[in-house]
XYZ file of C-alpha atoms in Angstrom:
497
model
C 12.635 12.718 -18.641
C 11.022 9.274 -17.948
C 10.433 9.924 -14.256
C 8.901 13.392 -14.862
C 6.677 11.865 -17.471
C 5.267 9.465 -14.885
C 4.031 12.537 -12.822
C 2.905 14.519 -15.890
C 0.953 11.830 -17.932
C -1.946 11.619 -15.403
C -2.069 15.402 -15.138
C -2.180 15.631 -18.939
C -5.100 13.103 -18.856
C -6.835 15.344 -16.230
C -6.413 18.405 -18.427
C -7.876 16.564 -21.498
C -10.913 15.246 -19.518
C -11.587 18.760 -18.029
C -11.274 20.587 -21.427
C -13.729 18.061 -22.875
C -16.072 18.676 -20.011
C -15.771 22.500 -20.348
C -16.024 22.690 -24.355
C -18.062 19.664 -25.287
C -20.522 19.402 -22.389
C -21.942 16.234 -20.884
C -22.465 13.104 -22.768
C -23.952 9.675 -22.006
C -21.076 7.385 -22.953
C -17.907 6.334 -21.094
C -15.433 8.502 -22.861
C -14.092 10.045 -19.676
C -13.442 6.583 -18.164
C -11.827 5.344 -21.405
C -9.592 8.414 -21.430
C -8.692 7.802 -17.840
C -7.889 4.191 -18.384
C -5.872 4.849 -21.454
C -3.819 7.449 -19.451
C -3.315 4.896 -16.602
C -2.196 2.207 -19.072
C 0.251 4.524 -20.792
C 1.816 5.355 -17.441
C 2.133 1.580 -16.768
C 3.933 1.100 -20.004
C 6.321 3.933 -19.146
C 7.075 2.387 -15.722
C 7.632 -0.960 -17.333
C 10.217 0.595 -19.728
C 11.864 2.273 -16.747
C 12.077 -1.206 -15.028
C 13.630 -2.775 -18.152
C 16.252 -0.051 -18.445
C 16.954 -0.092 -14.683
C 20.449 -1.344 -13.731
C 19.947 -3.670 -10.676
C 23.732 -4.221 -10.261
C 24.206 -0.899 -8.505
C 22.718 0.817 -5.487
C 22.719 4.428 -6.592
C 19.713 6.447 -7.521
C 19.046 6.290 -11.304
C 17.264 8.405 -13.816
C 17.982 11.377 -11.494
C 16.482 14.624 -12.619
C 17.211 17.960 -10.947
C 15.185 21.084 -11.091
C 16.830 23.736 -9.044
C 15.019 26.645 -7.267
C 11.563 25.400 -7.810
C 9.643 27.637 -5.434
C 11.114 27.178 -1.862
C 13.190 24.034 -2.551
C 15.070 22.076 -5.053
C 13.082 19.466 -6.995
C 14.964 16.074 -7.257
C 13.554 12.900 -8.785
C 15.306 9.562 -8.733
C 14.771 5.793 -8.443
C 16.630 3.058 -6.586
C 16.182 -0.673 -6.103
C 13.650 -0.052 -3.312
C 11.408 2.506 -4.803
C 11.142 1.065 -8.252
C 8.882 -1.840 -7.023
C 6.611 0.532 -5.261
C 6.299 2.609 -8.592
C 5.391 -0.605 -10.389
C 2.955 -1.622 -7.805
C 1.296 1.834 -8.130
C 1.055 1.794 -11.887
C -0.381 -1.756 -11.941
C -2.986 -1.218 -9.288
C -4.419 2.218 -10.391
C -5.885 0.917 -13.793
C -7.452 -1.981 -11.729
C -8.878 0.578 -9.298
C -10.590 2.433 -12.138
C -11.917 -0.736 -13.612
C -13.378 -1.915 -10.376
C -15.876 0.835 -10.309
C -16.424 0.924 -14.122
C -20.189 0.173 -13.895
C -21.038 0.829 -10.291
C -20.507 4.592 -10.302
C -23.054 6.244 -12.555
C -22.980 9.821 -11.360
C -20.097 12.214 -11.239
C -18.015 9.890 -13.402
C -15.716 12.667 -14.467
C -14.976 13.550 -10.866
C -14.120 9.906 -10.093
C -11.727 9.615 -12.992
C -10.003 12.870 -12.206
C -9.593 11.953 -8.593
C -7.966 8.581 -9.537
C -5.602 10.212 -11.928
C -4.578 12.844 -9.415
C -4.033 10.235 -6.887
C -1.555 8.298 -9.164
C 0.521 11.539 -9.647
C 0.628 12.179 -5.897
C 1.353 8.568 -4.908
C 4.148 8.367 -7.551
C 5.584 11.580 -6.222
C 6.064 9.910 -2.801
C 8.258 7.189 -4.345
C 10.185 9.511 -6.763
C 11.226 12.656 -4.832
C 14.769 12.640 -3.224
C 13.950 15.357 -0.802
C 12.450 14.666 2.603
C 10.296 17.829 2.671
C 8.903 17.098 -0.636
C 8.354 13.509 0.598
C 6.149 14.984 3.383
C 4.249 17.152 0.938
C 3.331 14.316 -1.346
C 2.816 12.026 1.568
C 0.056 14.377 2.965
C -1.223 15.575 -0.374
C -3.045 12.361 -0.983
C -5.533 13.070 1.885
C -7.761 15.539 0.018
C -8.363 13.269 -2.985
C -9.027 10.224 -0.737
C -11.339 12.327 1.282
C -13.343 13.324 -1.647
C -13.198 9.775 -3.075
C -14.765 8.373 0.037
C -17.059 11.320 0.718
C -18.535 11.472 -2.756
C -18.699 7.829 -3.781
C -18.880 5.829 -0.521
C -21.551 4.021 1.300
C -24.110 5.222 3.893
C -21.666 6.463 6.553
C -19.232 7.845 4.062
C -18.928 11.253 5.540
C -17.908 9.876 8.979
C -15.412 7.502 7.398
C -13.761 10.256 5.288
C -13.374 12.417 8.300
C -11.804 9.668 10.334
C -9.410 9.053 7.466
C -8.523 12.759 7.169
C -8.250 13.602 10.946
C -6.444 10.358 12.083
C -3.748 10.473 9.392
C -3.271 14.289 9.442
C -2.822 14.195 13.294
C -0.310 11.406 13.005
C 1.674 13.105 10.214
C 2.102 16.337 12.223
C 4.715 14.451 14.386
C 6.463 13.575 11.034
C 6.540 17.180 10.150
C 8.040 18.260 13.510
C 10.716 15.577 13.092
C 11.460 16.916 9.506
C 11.640 20.380 10.849
C 14.095 19.346 13.543
C 16.371 17.664 10.935
C 16.192 20.609 8.610
C 17.097 23.226 11.312
C 19.982 21.172 12.698
C 21.551 19.871 9.402
C 20.492 22.672 7.145
C 19.274 20.588 4.261
C 16.453 18.123 3.461
C 18.179 16.386 0.696
C 18.217 12.593 1.135
C 21.806 12.120 0.090
C 23.081 14.713 2.517
C 20.949 13.380 5.311
C 22.254 9.931 4.839
C 25.869 11.061 5.484
C 25.004 12.607 9.029
C 25.309 10.706 12.275
C 23.049 11.974 15.029
C 23.565 11.318 18.774
C 21.432 8.531 20.394
C 19.212 10.816 22.386
C 18.105 12.883 19.481
C 17.617 9.751 17.325
C 15.232 8.347 19.966
C 13.177 11.561 19.988
C 13.057 11.658 16.246
C 12.132 7.935 16.040
C 9.256 8.406 18.323
C 7.764 11.179 16.065
C 8.419 9.398 12.790
C 7.262 6.005 13.939
C 4.018 7.335 15.322
C 3.317 9.012 11.984
C 3.974 5.689 10.110
C 2.216 3.604 12.621
C -1.076 5.530 12.101
C -0.643 5.124 8.334
C 0.220 1.378 8.635
C -1.831 1.113 10.993
C -1.071 -0.777 14.177
C -3.132 -1.553 17.240
C -5.147 1.280 18.766
C -4.549 3.294 15.700
C -6.643 1.334 13.125
C -10.068 2.759 13.640
C -9.816 4.998 10.627
C -8.803 2.200 8.356
C -11.702 -0.120 9.171
C -14.264 2.703 8.611
C -12.552 3.867 5.459
C -12.503 0.376 3.913
C -15.963 -0.476 4.790
C -17.516 2.774 3.512
C -15.279 3.619 0.526
C -16.064 2.467 -2.980
C -14.213 -0.604 -4.142
C -11.701 1.481 -6.000
C -10.966 3.396 -2.834
C -10.465 0.218 -0.827
C -8.086 -1.045 -3.443
C -6.080 2.126 -3.442
C -5.992 2.193 0.352
C -4.976 -1.431 0.817
C -2.516 -1.866 -2.005
C -0.672 1.487 -2.166
C -1.529 3.956 0.726
C -0.629 1.425 3.453
C 2.715 0.913 1.741
C 3.635 4.673 2.129
C 4.560 3.905 5.733
C 6.695 0.961 4.741
C 8.497 3.005 2.219
C 8.909 5.840 4.639
C 10.546 3.594 7.164
C 13.158 2.652 4.476
C 13.690 6.140 3.456
C 13.761 7.944 6.865
C 13.922 5.693 9.941
C 16.396 2.964 8.976
C 19.146 5.063 7.393
C 18.803 8.184 9.543
C 18.119 6.619 12.966
C 19.946 3.289 13.098
C 20.952 3.437 16.795
C 17.387 4.307 17.927
C 16.138 1.590 15.643
C 18.353 -1.047 17.252
C 17.380 0.118 20.767
C 13.677 0.461 20.216
C 13.117 -2.604 18.084
C 11.710 -4.729 21.020
C 9.035 -2.240 21.578
C 8.092 -2.204 17.927
C 8.011 -6.016 17.939
C 5.659 -6.057 20.926
C 3.289 -3.718 19.213
C 3.393 -5.760 16.013
C 2.781 -9.106 17.893
C -0.236 -7.532 19.734
C -1.532 -6.145 16.421
C -1.393 -9.639 14.853
C -3.132 -11.341 17.665
C -5.879 -8.666 17.947
C -6.505 -8.246 14.253
C -6.555 -11.977 13.680
C -8.989 -12.696 16.432
C -11.213 -9.632 15.296
C -11.207 -11.137 11.757
C -12.554 -14.476 13.108
C -15.582 -12.864 14.704
C -16.432 -10.219 12.145
C -19.511 -10.784 9.819
C -18.956 -7.858 7.412
C -17.030 -9.195 4.378
C -15.068 -5.993 3.765
C -14.207 -5.658 7.496
C -12.739 -9.186 7.373
C -10.359 -8.207 4.554
C -9.637 -4.933 6.304
C -8.679 -6.684 9.569
C -6.529 -9.173 7.624
C -4.708 -6.247 6.053
C -3.825 -4.907 9.582
C -2.408 -8.318 10.491
C -0.323 -8.665 7.347
C 0.992 -5.108 7.800
C 2.235 -6.034 11.286
C 4.070 -8.999 9.758
C 5.952 -7.010 7.123
C 6.803 -4.343 9.815
C 8.419 -7.233 11.842
C 10.584 -8.006 8.841
C 11.508 -4.522 8.104
C 12.811 -3.946 11.745
C 14.696 -7.319 11.799
C 18.035 -5.626 10.799
C 18.671 -8.563 8.353
C 18.608 -8.778 4.659
C 16.226 -11.730 4.667
C 13.818 -9.897 6.863
C 13.828 -6.669 4.934
C 13.516 -8.391 1.568
C 10.649 -10.497 2.972
C 8.963 -7.410 4.268
C 9.022 -5.695 0.926
C 7.893 -8.915 -0.857
C 5.051 -9.388 1.462
C 4.018 -5.637 1.023
C 3.880 -6.174 -2.744
C 2.089 -9.543 -2.387
C -0.496 -7.941 0.000
C -1.027 -5.282 -2.621
C -2.005 -7.814 -5.236
C -4.010 -10.237 -2.991
C -5.912 -7.766 -0.878
C -6.949 -5.882 -4.083
C -8.277 -9.124 -5.521
C -10.146 -9.970 -2.326
C -11.709 -6.604 -2.208
C -12.786 -6.874 -5.806
C -14.434 -10.327 -4.970
C -16.283 -9.457 -1.756
C -16.651 -5.691 -2.052
C -17.205 -5.473 -5.815
C -18.522 -8.638 -7.398
C -20.628 -9.910 -4.566
C -21.750 -6.612 -3.211
C -22.740 -5.297 -6.736
C -24.819 -8.386 -7.223
C -26.477 -8.705 -3.769
C -26.154 -5.274 -2.132
C -25.233 -6.672 1.295
C -21.913 -7.103 3.071
C -23.178 -9.437 5.716
C -21.522 -12.839 5.286
C -24.634 -14.385 6.910
C -26.496 -14.153 3.569
C -23.692 -15.763 1.574
C -23.300 -19.500 1.054
C -23.269 -22.037 -1.790
C -21.900 -19.475 -4.363
C -20.028 -22.361 -6.122
C -23.389 -23.600 -7.462
C -24.000 -20.428 -9.449
C -20.611 -18.792 -9.672
C -17.996 -21.410 -10.311
C -15.467 -19.346 -12.108
C -15.707 -16.686 -9.348
C -15.266 -19.404 -6.693
C -12.188 -20.743 -8.420
C -10.401 -17.328 -8.570
C -11.546 -16.454 -5.188
C -9.950 -19.614 -3.804
C -6.578 -18.860 -5.401
C -6.652 -15.416 -3.770
C -7.578 -16.906 -0.460
C -4.616 -19.339 -0.764
C -2.435 -16.334 -1.294
C -3.805 -14.516 1.650
C -3.233 -17.392 3.899
C 0.483 -17.683 2.815
C 0.335 -20.886 0.858
C 3.527 -22.023 -0.873
C 3.882 -21.114 -4.539
C 2.523 -17.650 -3.760
C 4.443 -14.487 -3.294
C 2.853 -14.058 0.007
C 4.454 -17.242 1.220
C 7.918 -16.068 0.126
C 7.462 -12.630 1.907
C 5.861 -14.039 5.003
C 8.493 -16.703 5.457
C 11.392 -14.386 4.987
C 9.868 -11.739 7.266
C 9.119 -14.171 10.098
C 12.574 -15.686 9.622
C 14.158 -12.315 10.133
C 11.969 -11.619 13.181
C 12.811 -14.903 14.707
C 16.476 -14.273 14.145
C 16.243 -10.908 15.759
C 14.122 -11.662 18.804
C 13.266 -15.369 19.007
C 10.550 -15.317 21.645
C 8.529 -12.575 19.953
C 9.358 -14.189 16.560
C 7.580 -17.302 17.756
C 4.578 -15.523 18.880
C 4.451 -13.634 15.536
C 4.517 -17.039 13.715
C 0.919 -17.411 15.089
C -0.025 -15.272 12.060
C 0.534 -18.368 9.820
C -2.165 -20.292 11.648
C -4.517 -17.326 12.104
C -4.342 -16.282 8.545
C -5.178 -19.793 7.312
C -8.037 -19.931 9.872
C -9.840 -16.780 8.962
C -9.234 -16.873 5.219
C -10.321 -20.520 4.737
C -13.238 -19.906 7.219
C -14.244 -16.877 5.031
C -14.024 -18.937 1.837
C -15.984 -21.837 3.218
C -18.870 -19.700 4.406
C -19.179 -17.927 0.984
C -18.475 -20.719 -1.419
C -19.791 -23.765 0.379
C -21.817 -23.831 3.554
C -24.870 -25.748 2.089
C -27.287 -24.820 -0.533
C -27.707 -21.456 -1.945
C -29.045 -18.851 0.528
C -32.742 -18.208 0.255
C -32.148 -14.460 0.637
C -30.333 -14.329 -2.727
C -31.821 -14.522 -6.175
C -30.995 -17.727 -7.974
C -29.887 -16.088 -11.218
C -26.743 -14.169 -9.969
C -24.403 -14.131 -12.983
C -20.870 -15.290 -12.842
C -17.811 -13.172 -13.660
C -17.938 -10.749 -16.524
C -14.984 -10.280 -18.951
C -13.929 -7.044 -17.064
C -13.935 -8.757 -13.646
C -12.082 -11.809 -14.998
C -9.349 -9.606 -16.479
C -8.918 -7.676 -13.188
C -8.661 -10.921 -11.073
C -6.233 -12.652 -13.494
C -4.036 -9.483 -13.654
C -3.667 -9.772 -9.847
C -3.460 -13.564 -9.599
C -0.665 -14.013 -12.349
C 2.134 -11.886 -10.562
C 1.101 -13.408 -7.147
C 1.675 -17.057 -8.510
C 4.514 -16.216 -10.968
C 6.637 -14.437 -8.389
C 5.693 -17.037 -5.816
C 7.162 -19.736 -7.973
C 10.146 -17.654 -9.061
C 10.792 -14.692 -6.783
C 14.382 -14.034 -7.950
C 13.380 -10.891 -10.071
C 12.225 -9.202 -6.902
C 14.736 -10.461 -4.295
C 17.727 -10.106 -6.528
C 16.627 -6.624 -7.557
C 16.281 -5.736 -3.895
C 19.654 -7.153 -2.856
C 22.072 -4.352 -3.521
C 19.881 -1.688 -2.089
C 18.891 -3.702 1.042
C 22.563 -4.672 1.549
C 23.654 -1.011 1.372
C 20.911 -0.078 3.818
C 22.134 -2.774 6.292
C 25.962 -2.198 5.952
C 25.761 1.556 6.069
C 24.134 1.282 9.486
C 26.263 -1.574 10.768
C 29.221 0.561 11.761
C 27.386 3.545 12.914
C 27.980 2.820 16.580
C 31.712 2.924 16.028
C 31.632 6.288 14.491
C 31.818 9.369 16.659
C 28.349 10.943 16.441
C 27.668 14.576 15.817
C 26.123 16.210 18.899
C 24.059 19.179 17.761
């Protein structure tokens, strides 16, 4: 019942908050936010218990729960060595997302807490279900809460940003739905275990790959498909930016592991050069755009696009090192990008009410503690050794170079670019001369709440950067199975439907 409790605990919290609103009326304190935070912390504790009890010496789904004939499909829940890390990332990030807007959102606080709790249930559902159709349902069900989160609590152009988010990702996911319907009609089931045992002919795999990869490319996003992400990041509240960068962008990474790599291995091998070209162009475009952007939230958003392209390179490297590096970089990006959004979109914006980097300089003079923690996060974002970002980026680029050396060399430019735009960002904010005349001189340093949030993100980044074995060894069996199950697929007579 542990996996089901992960989905039900946030719903119970929503029920308690809603009943208090209905029967006790409005009040002036923060009881709803306290209840919401308590619910998220309880869910985090449950996920840690699952992680402690998880057996990493096998590659099978564990804690499997089956609920037959629930509506139109069977409801299966389970975890393996790949999905457990995404579950942990979700349960760690969601309390921080709620804390990040603890004092900045003063109206409709109940609605904000309910949306965050609902998002946690839907996001966890993506990582827990063992049915491809249910995966699609949870994959798309996050759009309405995100639409409301940005539309209700965003900045000036929040309506346009929420519409971009909804329309772009919904349109891209239609191709995923068509691919799933084709699989279901040909094979007769949508269960993951059954689909993993089927070999499709190469022509059909290429068609399905095109549909699935387009949907995941929009969600990642890659070049020419990233307009929605920039608008959503800039206009959303800081909690929405954290959820988008840390978790929502990882849904495409998880979907590739669950659908593309095990189901379409031949098409993956054939079309990897095209994917690599797209990723290299994305790295170059996003990095150069980051260097010329003056909006601090846009800078972090563009850097997220560049790092997403790097872990896509590792995922499609068809090597254990590359895939493990892609997952490690995805997890590291979830911690570091959340911290950077808190720094520039939460702490600085809440104090100065401007996102233009032109007005920031000399912050070390009045915010030394903030400048120190911000510097550690910037080191992580630039892939400095002794951070988890370095481990993930090194392994991902190693796998890319091993797969396609020329494109791997071009992709390694991300190391230089990430250091350039990240240190350039920090230098302009923390140093750059005396304190800007446009800002008040009595801007306070970090509060206890802000310090706790940043430390909670920095500790795993540095800890797993020094000792990444808990992540890499936990992934090893599942990644090895994923590689070896596809290694001999070309020697098996495929089924021609």
